[in-house]
XYZ file of C-alpha atoms in Angstrom:
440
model
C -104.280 -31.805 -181.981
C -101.293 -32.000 -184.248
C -100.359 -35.094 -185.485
C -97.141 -36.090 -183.829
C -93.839 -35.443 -186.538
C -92.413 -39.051 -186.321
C -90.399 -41.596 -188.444
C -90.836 -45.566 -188.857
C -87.849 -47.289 -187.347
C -84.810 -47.651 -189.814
C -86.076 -44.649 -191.887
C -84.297 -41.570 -191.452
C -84.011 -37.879 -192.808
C -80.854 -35.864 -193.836
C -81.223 -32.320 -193.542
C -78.926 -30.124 -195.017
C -75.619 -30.420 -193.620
C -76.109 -34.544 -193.655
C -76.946 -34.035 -197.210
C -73.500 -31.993 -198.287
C -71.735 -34.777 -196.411
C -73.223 -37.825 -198.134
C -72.570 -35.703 -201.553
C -69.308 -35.113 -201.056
C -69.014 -39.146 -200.087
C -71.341 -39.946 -203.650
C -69.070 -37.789 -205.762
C -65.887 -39.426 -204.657
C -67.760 -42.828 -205.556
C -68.872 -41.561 -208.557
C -65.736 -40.251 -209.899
C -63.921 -43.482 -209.142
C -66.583 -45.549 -210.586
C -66.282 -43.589 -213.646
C -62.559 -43.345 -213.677
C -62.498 -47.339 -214.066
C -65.175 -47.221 -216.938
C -68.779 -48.357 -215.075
C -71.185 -46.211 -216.960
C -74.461 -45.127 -214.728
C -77.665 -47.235 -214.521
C -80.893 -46.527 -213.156
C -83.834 -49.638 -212.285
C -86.976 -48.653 -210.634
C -87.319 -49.332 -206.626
C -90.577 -51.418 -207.130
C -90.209 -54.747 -209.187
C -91.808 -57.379 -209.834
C -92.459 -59.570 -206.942
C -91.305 -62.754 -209.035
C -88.155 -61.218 -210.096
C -86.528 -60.901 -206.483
C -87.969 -63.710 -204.860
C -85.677 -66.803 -204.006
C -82.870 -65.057 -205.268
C -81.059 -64.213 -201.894
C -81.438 -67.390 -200.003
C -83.440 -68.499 -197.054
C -82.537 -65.920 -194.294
C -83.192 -62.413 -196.702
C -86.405 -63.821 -198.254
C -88.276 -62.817 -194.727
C -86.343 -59.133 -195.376
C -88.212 -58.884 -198.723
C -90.734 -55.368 -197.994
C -93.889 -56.506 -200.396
C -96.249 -53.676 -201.973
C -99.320 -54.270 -203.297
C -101.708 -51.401 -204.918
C -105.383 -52.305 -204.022
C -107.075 -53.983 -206.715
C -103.712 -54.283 -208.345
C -103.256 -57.398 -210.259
C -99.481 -57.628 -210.488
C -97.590 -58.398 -206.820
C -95.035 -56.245 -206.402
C -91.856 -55.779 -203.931
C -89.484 -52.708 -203.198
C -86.247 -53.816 -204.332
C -83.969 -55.700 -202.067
C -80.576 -54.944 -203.470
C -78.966 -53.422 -206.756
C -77.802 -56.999 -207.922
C -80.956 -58.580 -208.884
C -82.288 -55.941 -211.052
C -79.176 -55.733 -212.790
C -79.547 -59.246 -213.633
C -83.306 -58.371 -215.427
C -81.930 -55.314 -216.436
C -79.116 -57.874 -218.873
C -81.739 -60.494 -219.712
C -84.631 -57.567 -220.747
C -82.764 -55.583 -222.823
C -79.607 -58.027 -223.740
C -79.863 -56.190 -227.689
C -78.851 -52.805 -226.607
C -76.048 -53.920 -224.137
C -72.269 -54.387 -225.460
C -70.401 -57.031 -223.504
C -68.165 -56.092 -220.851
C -70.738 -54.118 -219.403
C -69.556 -52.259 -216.827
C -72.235 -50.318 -214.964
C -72.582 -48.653 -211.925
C -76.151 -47.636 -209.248
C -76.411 -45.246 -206.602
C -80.095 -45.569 -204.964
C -81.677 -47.038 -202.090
C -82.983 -49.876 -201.577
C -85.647 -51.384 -198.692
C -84.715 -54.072 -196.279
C -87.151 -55.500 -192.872
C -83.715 -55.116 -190.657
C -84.073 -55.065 -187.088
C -82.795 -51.348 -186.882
C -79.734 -50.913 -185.083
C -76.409 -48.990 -185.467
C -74.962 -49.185 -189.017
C -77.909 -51.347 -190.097
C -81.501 -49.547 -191.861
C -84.352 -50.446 -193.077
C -84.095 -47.492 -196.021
C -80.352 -47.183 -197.152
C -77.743 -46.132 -200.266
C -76.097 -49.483 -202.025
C -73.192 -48.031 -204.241
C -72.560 -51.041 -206.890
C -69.920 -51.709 -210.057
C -70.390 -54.662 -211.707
C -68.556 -56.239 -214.512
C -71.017 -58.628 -216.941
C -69.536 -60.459 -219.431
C -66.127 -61.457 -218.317
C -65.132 -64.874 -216.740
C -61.204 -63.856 -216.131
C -60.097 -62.690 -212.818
C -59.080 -59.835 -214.405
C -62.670 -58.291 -213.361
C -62.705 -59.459 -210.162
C -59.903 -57.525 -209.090
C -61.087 -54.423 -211.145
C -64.073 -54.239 -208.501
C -61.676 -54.713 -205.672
C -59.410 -51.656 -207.254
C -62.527 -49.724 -206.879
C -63.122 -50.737 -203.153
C -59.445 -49.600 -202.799
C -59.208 -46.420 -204.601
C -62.766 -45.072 -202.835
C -61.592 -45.686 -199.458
C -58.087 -44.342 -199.864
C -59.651 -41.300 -201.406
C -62.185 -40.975 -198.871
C -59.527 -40.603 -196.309
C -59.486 -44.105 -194.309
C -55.668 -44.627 -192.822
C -56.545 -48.370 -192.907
C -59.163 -51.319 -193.860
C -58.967 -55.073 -195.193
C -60.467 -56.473 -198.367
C -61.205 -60.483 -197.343
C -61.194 -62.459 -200.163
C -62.375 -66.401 -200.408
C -63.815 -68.346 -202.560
C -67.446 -70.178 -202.464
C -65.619 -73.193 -204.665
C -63.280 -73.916 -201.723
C -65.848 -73.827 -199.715
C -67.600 -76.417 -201.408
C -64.198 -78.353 -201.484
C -63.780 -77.967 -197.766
C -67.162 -79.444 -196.833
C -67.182 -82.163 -199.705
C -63.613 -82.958 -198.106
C -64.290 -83.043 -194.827
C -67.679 -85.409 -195.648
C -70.297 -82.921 -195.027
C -72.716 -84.177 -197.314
C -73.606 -81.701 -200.214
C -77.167 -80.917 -198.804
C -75.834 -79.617 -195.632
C -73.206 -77.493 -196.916
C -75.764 -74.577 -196.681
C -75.479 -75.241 -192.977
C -72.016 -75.267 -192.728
C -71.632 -71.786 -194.988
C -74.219 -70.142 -192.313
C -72.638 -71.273 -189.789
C -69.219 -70.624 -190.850
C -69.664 -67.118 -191.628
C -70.367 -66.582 -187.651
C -66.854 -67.193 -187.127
C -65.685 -63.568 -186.645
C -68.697 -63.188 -184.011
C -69.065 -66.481 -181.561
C -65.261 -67.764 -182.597
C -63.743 -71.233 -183.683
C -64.985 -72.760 -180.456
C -68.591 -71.297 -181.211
C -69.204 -72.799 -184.680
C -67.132 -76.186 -184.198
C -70.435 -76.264 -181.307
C -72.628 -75.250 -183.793
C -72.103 -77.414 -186.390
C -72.382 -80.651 -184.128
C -76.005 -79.392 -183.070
C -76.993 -79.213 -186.837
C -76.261 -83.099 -186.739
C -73.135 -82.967 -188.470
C -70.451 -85.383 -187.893
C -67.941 -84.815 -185.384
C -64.919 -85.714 -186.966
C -65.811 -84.003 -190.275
C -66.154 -80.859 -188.319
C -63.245 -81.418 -186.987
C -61.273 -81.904 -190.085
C -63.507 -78.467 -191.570
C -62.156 -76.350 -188.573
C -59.067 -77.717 -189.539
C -58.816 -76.335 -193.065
C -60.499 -72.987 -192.203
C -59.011 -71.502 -189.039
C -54.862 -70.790 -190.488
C -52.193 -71.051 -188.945
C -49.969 -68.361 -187.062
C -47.010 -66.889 -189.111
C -48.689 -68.679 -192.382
C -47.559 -67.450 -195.556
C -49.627 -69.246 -197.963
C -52.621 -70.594 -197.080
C -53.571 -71.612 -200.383
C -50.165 -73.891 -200.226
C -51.794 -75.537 -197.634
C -55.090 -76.147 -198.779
C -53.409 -77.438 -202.360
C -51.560 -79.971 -200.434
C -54.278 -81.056 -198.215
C -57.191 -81.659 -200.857
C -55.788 -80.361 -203.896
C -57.401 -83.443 -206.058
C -60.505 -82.231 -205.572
C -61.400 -80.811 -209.029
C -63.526 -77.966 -207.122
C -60.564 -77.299 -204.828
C -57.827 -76.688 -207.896
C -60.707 -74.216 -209.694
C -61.445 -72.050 -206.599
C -57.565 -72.445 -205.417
C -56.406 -71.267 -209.308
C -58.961 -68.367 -209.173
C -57.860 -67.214 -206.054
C -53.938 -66.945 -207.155
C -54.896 -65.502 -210.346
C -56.824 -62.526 -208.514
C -53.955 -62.453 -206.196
C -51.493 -61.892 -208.921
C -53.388 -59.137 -210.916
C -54.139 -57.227 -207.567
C -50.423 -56.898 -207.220
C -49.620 -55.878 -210.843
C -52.498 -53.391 -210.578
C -50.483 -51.912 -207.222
C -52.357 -52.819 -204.671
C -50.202 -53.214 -201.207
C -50.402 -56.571 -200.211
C -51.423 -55.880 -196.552
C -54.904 -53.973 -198.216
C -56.056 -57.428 -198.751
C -56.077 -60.912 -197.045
C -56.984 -64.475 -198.351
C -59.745 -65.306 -195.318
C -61.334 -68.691 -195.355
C -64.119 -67.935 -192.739
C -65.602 -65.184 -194.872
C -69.021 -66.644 -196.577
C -71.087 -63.716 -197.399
C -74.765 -64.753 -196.969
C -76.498 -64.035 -200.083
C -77.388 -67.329 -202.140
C -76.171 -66.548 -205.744
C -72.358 -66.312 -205.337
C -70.526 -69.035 -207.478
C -66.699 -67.902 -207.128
C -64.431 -65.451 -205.617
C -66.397 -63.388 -202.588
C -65.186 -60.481 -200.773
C -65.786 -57.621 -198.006
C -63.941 -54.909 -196.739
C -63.504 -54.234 -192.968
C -61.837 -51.477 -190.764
C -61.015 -52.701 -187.085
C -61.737 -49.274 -185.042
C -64.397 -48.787 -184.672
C -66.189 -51.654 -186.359
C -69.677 -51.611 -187.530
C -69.177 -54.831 -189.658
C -67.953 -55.022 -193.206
C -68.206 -51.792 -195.491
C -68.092 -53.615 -198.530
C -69.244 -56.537 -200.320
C -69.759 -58.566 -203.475
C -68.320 -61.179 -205.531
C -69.078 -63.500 -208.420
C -72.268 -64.510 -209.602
C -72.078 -66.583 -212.913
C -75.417 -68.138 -212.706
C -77.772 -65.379 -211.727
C -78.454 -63.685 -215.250
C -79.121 -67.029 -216.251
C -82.493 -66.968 -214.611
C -83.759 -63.941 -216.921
C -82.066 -65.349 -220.386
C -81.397 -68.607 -222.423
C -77.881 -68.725 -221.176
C -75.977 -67.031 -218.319
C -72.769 -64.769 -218.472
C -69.877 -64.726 -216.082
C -71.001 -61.618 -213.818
C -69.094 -60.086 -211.079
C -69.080 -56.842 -208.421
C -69.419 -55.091 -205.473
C -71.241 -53.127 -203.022
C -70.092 -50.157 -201.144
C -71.732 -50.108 -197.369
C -72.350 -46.423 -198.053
C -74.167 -45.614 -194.957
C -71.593 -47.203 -192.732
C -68.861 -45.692 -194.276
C -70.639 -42.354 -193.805
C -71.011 -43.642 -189.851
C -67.290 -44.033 -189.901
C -66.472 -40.890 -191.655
C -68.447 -39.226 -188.937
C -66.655 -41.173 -185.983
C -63.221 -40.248 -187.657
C -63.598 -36.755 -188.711
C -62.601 -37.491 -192.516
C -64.405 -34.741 -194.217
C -62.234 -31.890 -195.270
C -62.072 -28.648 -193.548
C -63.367 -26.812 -196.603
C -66.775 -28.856 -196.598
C -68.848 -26.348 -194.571
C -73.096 -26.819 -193.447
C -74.676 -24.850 -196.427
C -74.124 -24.450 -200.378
C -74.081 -20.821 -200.258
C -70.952 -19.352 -201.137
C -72.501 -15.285 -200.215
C -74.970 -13.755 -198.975
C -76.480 -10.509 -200.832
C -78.113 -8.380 -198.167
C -80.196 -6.059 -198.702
C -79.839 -2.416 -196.508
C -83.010 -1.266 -197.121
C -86.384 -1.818 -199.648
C -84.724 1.181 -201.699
C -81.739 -0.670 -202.345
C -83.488 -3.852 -203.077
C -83.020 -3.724 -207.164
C -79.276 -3.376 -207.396
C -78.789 -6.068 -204.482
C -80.899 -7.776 -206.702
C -79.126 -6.917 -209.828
C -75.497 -7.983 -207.752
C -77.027 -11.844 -206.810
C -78.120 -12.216 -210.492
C -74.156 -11.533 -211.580
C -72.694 -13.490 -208.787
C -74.991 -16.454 -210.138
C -74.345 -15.885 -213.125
C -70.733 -16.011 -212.663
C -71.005 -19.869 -211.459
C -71.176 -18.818 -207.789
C -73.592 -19.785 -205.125
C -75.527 -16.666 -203.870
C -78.356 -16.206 -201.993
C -80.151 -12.857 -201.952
C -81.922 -11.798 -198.632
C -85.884 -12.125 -199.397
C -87.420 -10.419 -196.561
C -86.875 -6.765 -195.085
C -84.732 -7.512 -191.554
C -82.703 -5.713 -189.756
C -78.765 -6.024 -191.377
C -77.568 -7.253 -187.865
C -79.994 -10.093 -188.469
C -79.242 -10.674 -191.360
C -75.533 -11.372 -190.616
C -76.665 -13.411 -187.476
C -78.233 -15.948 -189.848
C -75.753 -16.007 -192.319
C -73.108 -16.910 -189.690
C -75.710 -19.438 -188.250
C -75.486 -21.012 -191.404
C -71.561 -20.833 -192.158
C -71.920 -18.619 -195.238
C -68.747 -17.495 -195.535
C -69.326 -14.001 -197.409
C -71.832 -11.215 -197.362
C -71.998 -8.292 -199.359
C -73.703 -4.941 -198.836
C -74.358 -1.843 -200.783
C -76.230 0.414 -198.735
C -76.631 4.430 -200.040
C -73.089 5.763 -199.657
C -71.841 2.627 -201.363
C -74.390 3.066 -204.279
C -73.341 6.777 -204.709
C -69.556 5.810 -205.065
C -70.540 2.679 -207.330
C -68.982 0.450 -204.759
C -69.642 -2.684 -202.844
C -68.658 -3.964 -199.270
C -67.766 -7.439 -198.934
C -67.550 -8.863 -195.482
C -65.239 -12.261 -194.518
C -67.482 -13.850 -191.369
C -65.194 -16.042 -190.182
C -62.850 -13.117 -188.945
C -65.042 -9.943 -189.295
C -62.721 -8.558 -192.016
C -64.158 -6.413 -194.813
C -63.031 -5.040 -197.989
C -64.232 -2.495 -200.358
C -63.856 -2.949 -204.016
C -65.556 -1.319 -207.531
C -68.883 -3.003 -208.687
C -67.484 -3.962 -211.618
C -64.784 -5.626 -209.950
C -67.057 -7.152 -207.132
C -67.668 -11.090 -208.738
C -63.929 -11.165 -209.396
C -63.232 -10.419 -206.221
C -65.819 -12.846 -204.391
C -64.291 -15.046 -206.562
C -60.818 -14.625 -205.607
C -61.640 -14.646 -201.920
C -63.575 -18.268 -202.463
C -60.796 -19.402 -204.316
């Protein structure tokens, strides 16, 4: 019996046509990443095991996929994240890096998710990442790129949350949670979009913390209506607190460059509920959402001064994001953003071939079309033409061309539009101008 064609849960493939979409969605990300300066960088997807463990915090360290080769002496673990790596990356070979350094990944990378929609086991992270600078000037760089992919990819609307993990300290040290239960209060805060204020003011009194100060917390954190500074009133409630006047100062200087970079004001919102889970964050954090339809945030990152600091003598102010490629492919899909033009196959024409005597100048005619820079495919196998065309329309090839025995004698070539059935007769010589023109 056959063995029975199946996938693990979380993995997926892409066959053709997925593939062309998720290209065209790379290359956008690509060219903006490039346009701001991030030059490419590539880490293996096995390290270490001791270089990613307890670097994410409690909660991912059970997502961690290990690998072990048998016999193997060296425990190994498919990476987690794009972050992490960088951070060896910076501490192994800190002689042949000039600070800034801007760099940029595409590759995948292995969480144990419990697969649902917009969440994988296998998936894409798309990271920038600015090492190197401790101004909030490269904060809102990564935020520019967050911007400029997803108002080139076509989204009509989305919000980059920003807060800051040094107000959040402030909140909790000013409310009197005490400083070993502030992890608590982060986890539990960052449920707030999902079970609401009523649902973690409940949940913070079962983790044993004090009424009143989580009354004074949920005081700080949930806004108020029509507010139009809510660092105003933070600053006036604890604004001694040296941690408060740091994360408050960082959060108006960011503010201030993402408006002289030209950034609309209602792209972005100051969000005090937004924690971000990972462990290493020391600053500014932010993610991107789009309300309809929502699969969670599509983007996320923010500073991590201390991390590099684990794989060198001293650390370097370190900051960037991470594109939620695979959800905003998911959204892409649900809102039909791809362009018309972006068709189910790479072929641009189709050489067919009439008949086995015919074969070496259809032959010859793919060769030239290639040559010219366009994408041909020449018909291996001796159908029928009728089937030929079938296939080719199957497939969304947009051109075919045919030189059976009367057009050989006149040194001619057919070339046939699918779409609408129209043809055209031209000159060989004239016949890659014309495909050409007609792609054009």
């Amino acid at each position: 019996m056959p063995i029975r064609p199946r996938l693990p849960r979380g993995m997926r493939d892409f066959l053709p046509a997925d593939m062309l979409r998720r290209e065209y969605v790379f290359g956008i990300v690509r060219d903006v990443f490039e346009r701001y300066g991030f030059e490419p960088l590539q880490t293996p997807a096995l390290e270490l095991n001791e270089i990613l463990s307890g670097k994410y915090g409690e909660d991912a360290e059970t997502l961690i996929y290990h690998a072990q080769h048998p016999g193997g002496r060296e425990a190994l673990a498919l990476r987690y994240d794009l972050t992490v790596p960088l951070a060896r990356v910076v501490g192994q070979h800190q002689q042949h890096i000039t600070l800034p350094f801007k760099r940029y990944q595409l590759a995948p990378v292995w969480r144990a998710e419990r697969p649902q929609r917009g969440r994988y086991r296998e998936f894409t992270q798309c990271d920038a990442d600015i090492v190197g600078v401790a101004g909030m000037s490269a904060d809102a760089e990564v935020l520019g790129v967050v911007h400029s992919v997803l108002s080139e990819l076509g989204f009509p609307q989305f919000t980059m949350r920003i807060n800051n993990r040094k107000l959040l300290t402030a909140i909790g040290q000013f409310s009197g949670v005490p400083d070993e239960r502030l992890g608590d209060l982060w986890r539990s805060i960052d449920k707030f979009e999902r079970i609401g204020a009523a649902g973690v003011r409940g949940e913070l009194v079962e983790r044993g913390i004090d009424a009143e100060a989580v009354a004074r917390v949920m005081e700080l954190i949930a806004g108020q209506a029509g507010e139009s500074d809510p660092l105003e009133r933070l600053d006036q409630a604890m604004g001694g607190l040296a941690a408060a006047q740091e994360g408050l100062r960082e959060l108006r200087d960011l503010g201030a460059t993402l408006d002289a970079m030209g950034i609309p004001t209602q792209a972005w919102t100051i969000d005090f509920t937004m924690v971000r889970g990972l462990g290493y964050y020391t600053g500014p954090i932010f993610e991107t959402v789009i309300e309809e339809p929502n699969l969670g945030s599509i983007s996320g990152g923010g500073r991590y001064d201390k991390l590099i600091g684990l794989f060198r003598r001293d650390s370097l102010p370190t900051t960037g994001v991470s594109l939620g490629i695979e959800r905003i492919i998911d959204l892409m899909d649900a809102l039909d953003l791809y362009p018309a033009s972006l068709g189910g196959t790479v072929v641009q024409a189709l050489v067919a071939v009439i008949d086995e005597e015919t074969r070496p100048q259809a032959t010859r005619l793919a060769a030239d079309l290639r040559q010219a820079g366009i994408h041909c495919e020449l018909h291996l196998e001796s159908r029928r033409l009728g089937r030929q065309l079938q296939a080719a329309d199957r497939r969304g090839i947009p051109l075919v061309l045919l030189q059976g025995g009367d057009e050989l004698a006149r040194g001619q070539v057919r070339i046939r539009r699918l779409a609408d059935g129209s043809e055209r007769t031209v000159s060989r010589n004239l016949a890659v101008a014309e495909v050409a023109r007609l792609l054009a």
